[in-house]
């Protein structure tokens, strides 16, 4: 029975397919252990067709793994809750399937094992798995079993935290390296071994620290790049890319002896997959050295030991550039613009190389550009333009200005080229110039010619027009007036209406409806132009607001006529794009939007009420509401009752975490707009926010914003926040205790964000209670809060934003307790140290200003104290 159902999931008839999926879901929900057994039996069945076994394995894997965080957690808990007998039976069956004569079945079993291992190994529920797999690799002569076991090791290493498997790194490394040797007779086994090695590199640092072991590993991988089997060769270059990412500092000798020559030769390979990985190797070198340049600068400023930089890219420029320029010409008329190919990879590498080696890139590239920009062969013409556009960021702008000024008239003319690829790359290059070298466009005639060809390009093919949109966005941002509220005009003023009209016309083209990404580019360009325009453009922005509202109303009228799911998705995307433009118009018009606010809220409420919980339009509609509340402030009170029910639903959307995050931000917007007018709704808001914090499903990234939102509420309702103070202080104290492991950089970033949210909450609470003459309510908590701030100050991973928050909170406490109540705390040495440090901060002027203000507040509190700053 199960085989027939699985076969039907592949049936071309949609009705049969859907019925089969429904039957599988019913089996899964009614008797999960039995469902697992059915799937295991089918995956292990040597008499079953290969494609049925594959579907069984994928279905089995999907019972324990999912992309969505909430669903994945549910599956993990369901697996953990199974009795041991069922779990052991499943594991036994899939381990045996690794030995199948059907390679596809073995590979599928490898994926299932890794998915279960990701749950069980961290919980020490499958302690012998790695040993079983290693024995399969080292003691068996059956290539299928070795291959599937190596694949399992690779998948498992990819899914599990490196620290968990570090204790077994020697055994794993021995097995996979042996499988990767050139003496291995099966190329499939060798391929699986190299892929497993790539996935295991992260937890083999101890082995890479040993020169003998490192030499052996590098020898095996380098030998694999010379394999006659193309798949093995590609995997070996992929492995070298990963090694360079993880162990750059140890690569000097290997670059001299082998890697330099291997990769330059690899870039010229007839096999594009090999060439792509060889180019990726040098892109990775550039990435590493760009990051190291930043670290070197920081080390110099902080007077600490600088990291090691070998300057591989600088040494290789003269060999790399000719090869990359040659690769730029390896494209055809039929190449898809969204399909990654060798010419695109070469352009990316050239761009990174320019950033890395700066002025050294110009001399080797310029002759190619000059000799080919007017070439009769479009491939070389396009390559010359791409090369020029790729080196615009990195070299000293002063050295590029004369070159760009010389090239601009040629590029403007090339926008009329007969070949789409040439126009596409030209539009991209003009966008690059607008982005990184806007000073070259100060000449009025130059700007006029650029704007003319780019707006004309909006009616070209979607790929050309999309780059024209990007160019207009860059022009809008880079030519923005110094002060939007003061400057009456700016360089784009005379073209503004024409550009907006051209964009609106482009949005009506048939190709805009067919190409969702192109349409999004059009509206993104509109939003950018609106956000950065001068005051004399505001009447046009007001007209655009009316047009946008009209278009939104039209979409609402049409939505009930849509039955196709693809059409519905495109329709929601259009509404989201229009809401985004509306948001920009609201923010730019500021108080002038008030006369349209009724129409805006009516339209937005209609969109919100008709949108599904997971549709993209809901997020953008909420952002528009937030923008309106920020602009009209107290006037928003007349809409609050109609809107709050939708806001409360969004606050409970734990599985749609981005929607929930926007809703949290919107609570803050409404609090700032209405102040005490929000009091009737704060009970509901607080309940939902506290539930969000307790949710195991809600993505953790939302939680710092929730904590900060407590501060927004306190600031709005002043003394009325006393009701919530006990529970909020408990929550904030609990959150304050979270620490990050020294090498877990994702966790370090998250803890810093969490701490920022906590400090922002404290700032809002202190200020709010002070305004309500209730600052004394905080007295019982000040020691814990100051200890928390001191702990952050002592953390080497603290950010400038955290220092600024601490300084602000210190100042707020001094302001709220001006009579010396907190002088013992203000007299602690670290207070004077952080204020001094804040005054010297190089990154942000606002940090210095906050430090000066905090200093004044503390001095006032200390009065005649002997503490000096």
PDB file of C-alpha atoms in Angstrom, residues 434-549:
ATOM      1  CA  UNK A 434      26.393  56.810  -9.634  1.00  0.00           C
ATOM      2  CA  UNK A 435      26.930  54.823  -6.455  1.00  0.00           C
ATOM      3  CA  UNK A 436      30.670  55.082  -5.764  1.00  0.00           C
ATOM      4  CA  UNK A 437      31.840  58.087  -7.837  1.00  0.00           C
ATOM      5  CA  UNK A 438      28.904  60.539  -7.846  1.00  0.00           C
ATOM      6  CA  UNK A 439      31.255  63.533  -7.955  1.00  0.00           C
ATOM      7  CA  UNK A 440      31.897  62.734 -11.629  1.00  0.00           C
ATOM      8  CA  UNK A 441      28.263  63.671 -12.325  1.00  0.00           C
ATOM      9  CA  UNK A 442      28.405  67.258 -11.046  1.00  0.00           C
ATOM     10  CA  UNK A 443      28.658  68.618 -14.581  1.00  0.00           C
ATOM     11  CA  UNK A 444      25.085  69.500 -15.612  1.00  0.00           C
ATOM     12  CA  UNK A 445      25.472  68.303 -19.205  1.00  0.00           C
ATOM     13  CA  UNK A 446      26.880  64.960 -18.008  1.00  0.00           C
ATOM     14  CA  UNK A 447      24.050  64.471 -15.515  1.00  0.00           C
ATOM     15  CA  UNK A 448      21.430  65.380 -18.122  1.00  0.00           C
ATOM     16  CA  UNK A 449      22.784  62.887 -20.661  1.00  0.00           C
ATOM     17  CA  UNK A 450      22.953  60.167 -17.985  1.00  0.00           C
ATOM     18  CA  UNK A 451      19.412  60.760 -16.708  1.00  0.00           C
ATOM     19  CA  UNK A 452      18.105  60.837 -20.285  1.00  0.00           C
ATOM     20  CA  UNK A 453      19.559  57.473 -21.358  1.00  0.00           C
ATOM     21  CA  UNK A 454      18.682  55.794 -18.071  1.00  0.00           C
ATOM     22  CA  UNK A 455      15.032  56.917 -18.132  1.00  0.00           C
ATOM     23  CA  UNK A 456      14.818  55.850 -21.783  1.00  0.00           C
ATOM     24  CA  UNK A 457      16.292  52.511 -20.713  1.00  0.00           C
ATOM     25  CA  UNK A 458      13.269  51.899 -18.477  1.00  0.00           C
ATOM     26  CA  UNK A 459      11.334  50.830 -21.584  1.00  0.00           C
ATOM     27  CA  UNK A 460      14.054  48.348 -22.616  1.00  0.00           C
ATOM     28  CA  UNK A 461      14.131  44.641 -21.701  1.00  0.00           C
ATOM     29  CA  UNK A 462      13.610  43.840 -17.999  1.00  0.00           C
ATOM     30  CA  UNK A 463      17.310  43.069 -17.403  1.00  0.00           C
ATOM     31  CA  UNK A 464      18.398  46.452 -18.858  1.00  0.00           C
ATOM     32  CA  UNK A 465      15.525  48.351 -17.246  1.00  0.00           C
ATOM     33  CA  UNK A 466      16.223  46.808 -13.821  1.00  0.00           C
ATOM     34  CA  UNK A 467      19.783  48.145 -13.901  1.00  0.00           C
ATOM     35  CA  UNK A 468      18.420  51.533 -14.996  1.00  0.00           C
ATOM     36  CA  UNK A 469      16.200  51.477 -11.892  1.00  0.00           C
ATOM     37  CA  UNK A 470      19.249  50.671  -9.773  1.00  0.00           C
ATOM     38  CA  UNK A 471      21.156  53.558 -11.361  1.00  0.00           C
ATOM     39  CA  UNK A 472      18.291  55.952 -10.554  1.00  0.00           C
ATOM     40  CA  UNK A 473      18.226  54.708  -6.951  1.00  0.00           C
ATOM     41  CA  UNK A 474      21.936  55.409  -6.607  1.00  0.00           C
ATOM     42  CA  UNK A 475      21.565  58.863  -8.156  1.00  0.00           C
ATOM     43  CA  UNK A 476      18.747  59.644  -5.722  1.00  0.00           C
ATOM     44  CA  UNK A 477      20.784  58.582  -2.687  1.00  0.00           C
ATOM     45  CA  UNK A 478      24.119  60.105  -3.699  1.00  0.00           C
ATOM     46  CA  UNK A 479      22.757  63.462  -4.900  1.00  0.00           C
ATOM     47  CA  UNK A 480      20.510  63.904  -1.843  1.00  0.00           C
ATOM     48  CA  UNK A 481      20.479  67.463  -0.419  1.00  0.00           C
ATOM     49  CA  UNK A 482      22.521  68.027   2.741  1.00  0.00           C
ATOM     50  CA  UNK A 483      19.373  68.917   4.691  1.00  0.00           C
ATOM     51  CA  UNK A 484      16.052  67.651   3.339  1.00  0.00           C
ATOM     52  CA  UNK A 485      14.092  70.106   5.472  1.00  0.00           C
ATOM     53  CA  UNK A 486      16.106  73.152   4.380  1.00  0.00           C
ATOM     54  CA  UNK A 487      17.331  72.653   0.815  1.00  0.00           C
ATOM     55  CA  UNK A 488      14.759  73.938  -1.656  1.00  0.00           C
ATOM     56  CA  UNK A 489      16.314  72.255  -4.680  1.00  0.00           C
ATOM     57  CA  UNK A 490      18.945  69.683  -5.733  1.00  0.00           C
ATOM     58  CA  UNK A 491      20.543  68.437  -8.972  1.00  0.00           C
ATOM     59  CA  UNK A 492      17.683  66.036  -9.822  1.00  0.00           C
ATOM     60  CA  UNK A 493      14.871  68.571  -9.265  1.00  0.00           C
ATOM     61  CA  UNK A 494      14.479  69.482 -12.936  1.00  0.00           C
ATOM     62  CA  UNK A 495      14.322  65.797 -13.902  1.00  0.00           C
ATOM     63  CA  UNK A 496      12.275  64.545 -10.947  1.00  0.00           C
ATOM     64  CA  UNK A 497       8.800  64.649 -12.488  1.00  0.00           C
ATOM     65  CA  UNK A 498      10.051  63.121 -15.731  1.00  0.00           C
ATOM     66  CA  UNK A 499      11.762  60.271 -13.890  1.00  0.00           C
ATOM     67  CA  UNK A 500       8.691  59.509 -11.753  1.00  0.00           C
ATOM     68  CA  UNK A 501       6.479  59.586 -14.864  1.00  0.00           C
ATOM     69  CA  UNK A 502       8.865  57.237 -16.697  1.00  0.00           C
ATOM     70  CA  UNK A 503       8.841  54.840 -13.733  1.00  0.00           C
ATOM     71  CA  UNK A 504       5.036  54.895 -13.556  1.00  0.00           C
ATOM     72  CA  UNK A 505       4.863  54.199 -17.290  1.00  0.00           C
ATOM     73  CA  UNK A 506       7.335  51.341 -16.900  1.00  0.00           C
ATOM     74  CA  UNK A 507       5.179  49.860 -14.134  1.00  0.00           C
ATOM     75  CA  UNK A 508       2.266  49.679 -16.583  1.00  0.00           C
ATOM     76  CA  UNK A 509       4.210  47.723 -19.208  1.00  0.00           C
ATOM     77  CA  UNK A 510       3.234  44.124 -19.824  1.00  0.00           C
ATOM     78  CA  UNK A 511       6.779  42.979 -18.991  1.00  0.00           C
ATOM     79  CA  UNK A 512       6.499  44.596 -15.543  1.00  0.00           C
ATOM     80  CA  UNK A 513       3.497  42.403 -14.803  1.00  0.00           C
ATOM     81  CA  UNK A 514       5.300  39.338 -16.145  1.00  0.00           C
ATOM     82  CA  UNK A 515       8.587  39.983 -14.305  1.00  0.00           C
ATOM     83  CA  UNK A 516       7.891  40.443 -10.578  1.00  0.00           C
ATOM     84  CA  UNK A 517      11.509  41.331  -9.755  1.00  0.00           C
ATOM     85  CA  UNK A 518      11.601  44.012 -12.445  1.00  0.00           C
ATOM     86  CA  UNK A 519       8.379  45.523 -11.132  1.00  0.00           C
ATOM     87  CA  UNK A 520       9.826  45.534  -7.617  1.00  0.00           C
ATOM     88  CA  UNK A 521      12.890  47.408  -8.956  1.00  0.00           C
ATOM     89  CA  UNK A 522      10.629  50.086 -10.445  1.00  0.00           C
ATOM     90  CA  UNK A 523       8.830  50.733  -7.167  1.00  0.00           C
ATOM     91  CA  UNK A 524      12.065  50.545  -5.179  1.00  0.00           C
ATOM     92  CA  UNK A 525      13.506  53.288  -7.411  1.00  0.00           C
ATOM     93  CA  UNK A 526      10.369  55.385  -6.851  1.00  0.00           C
ATOM     94  CA  UNK A 527      10.665  54.969  -3.088  1.00  0.00           C
ATOM     95  CA  UNK A 528      14.314  55.967  -3.142  1.00  0.00           C
ATOM     96  CA  UNK A 529      13.686  59.077  -5.256  1.00  0.00           C
ATOM     97  CA  UNK A 530      10.880  60.154  -2.929  1.00  0.00           C
ATOM     98  CA  UNK A 531      12.920  59.567   0.239  1.00  0.00           C
ATOM     99  CA  UNK A 532      15.878  61.657  -0.939  1.00  0.00           C
ATOM    100  CA  UNK A 533      14.284  64.525  -2.879  1.00  0.00           C
ATOM    101  CA  UNK A 534      14.433  68.248  -2.069  1.00  0.00           C
ATOM    102  CA  UNK A 535      11.506  70.444  -1.017  1.00  0.00           C
ATOM    103  CA  UNK A 536      10.657  71.665  -4.540  1.00  0.00           C
ATOM    104  CA  UNK A 537       9.761  68.063  -5.478  1.00  0.00           C
ATOM    105  CA  UNK A 538       7.128  67.652  -2.738  1.00  0.00           C
ATOM    106  CA  UNK A 539       4.132  68.656  -4.924  1.00  0.00           C
ATOM    107  CA  UNK A 540       5.076  65.788  -7.262  1.00  0.00           C
ATOM    108  CA  UNK A 541       5.401  63.458  -4.255  1.00  0.00           C
ATOM    109  CA  UNK A 542       1.877  64.493  -3.178  1.00  0.00           C
ATOM    110  CA  UNK A 543       0.558  63.598  -6.654  1.00  0.00           C
ATOM    111  CA  UNK A 544       2.414  60.280  -6.521  1.00  0.00           C
ATOM    112  CA  UNK A 545       0.763  59.559  -3.160  1.00  0.00           C
ATOM    113  CA  UNK A 546      -2.672  60.010  -4.738  1.00  0.00           C
ATOM    114  CA  UNK A 547      -1.726  57.813  -7.707  1.00  0.00           C
ATOM    115  CA  UNK A 548      -0.390  55.121  -5.356  1.00  0.00           C
ATOM    116  CA  UNK A 549      -3.583  55.148  -3.279  1.00  0.00           C
TER     117      UNK A 549
END
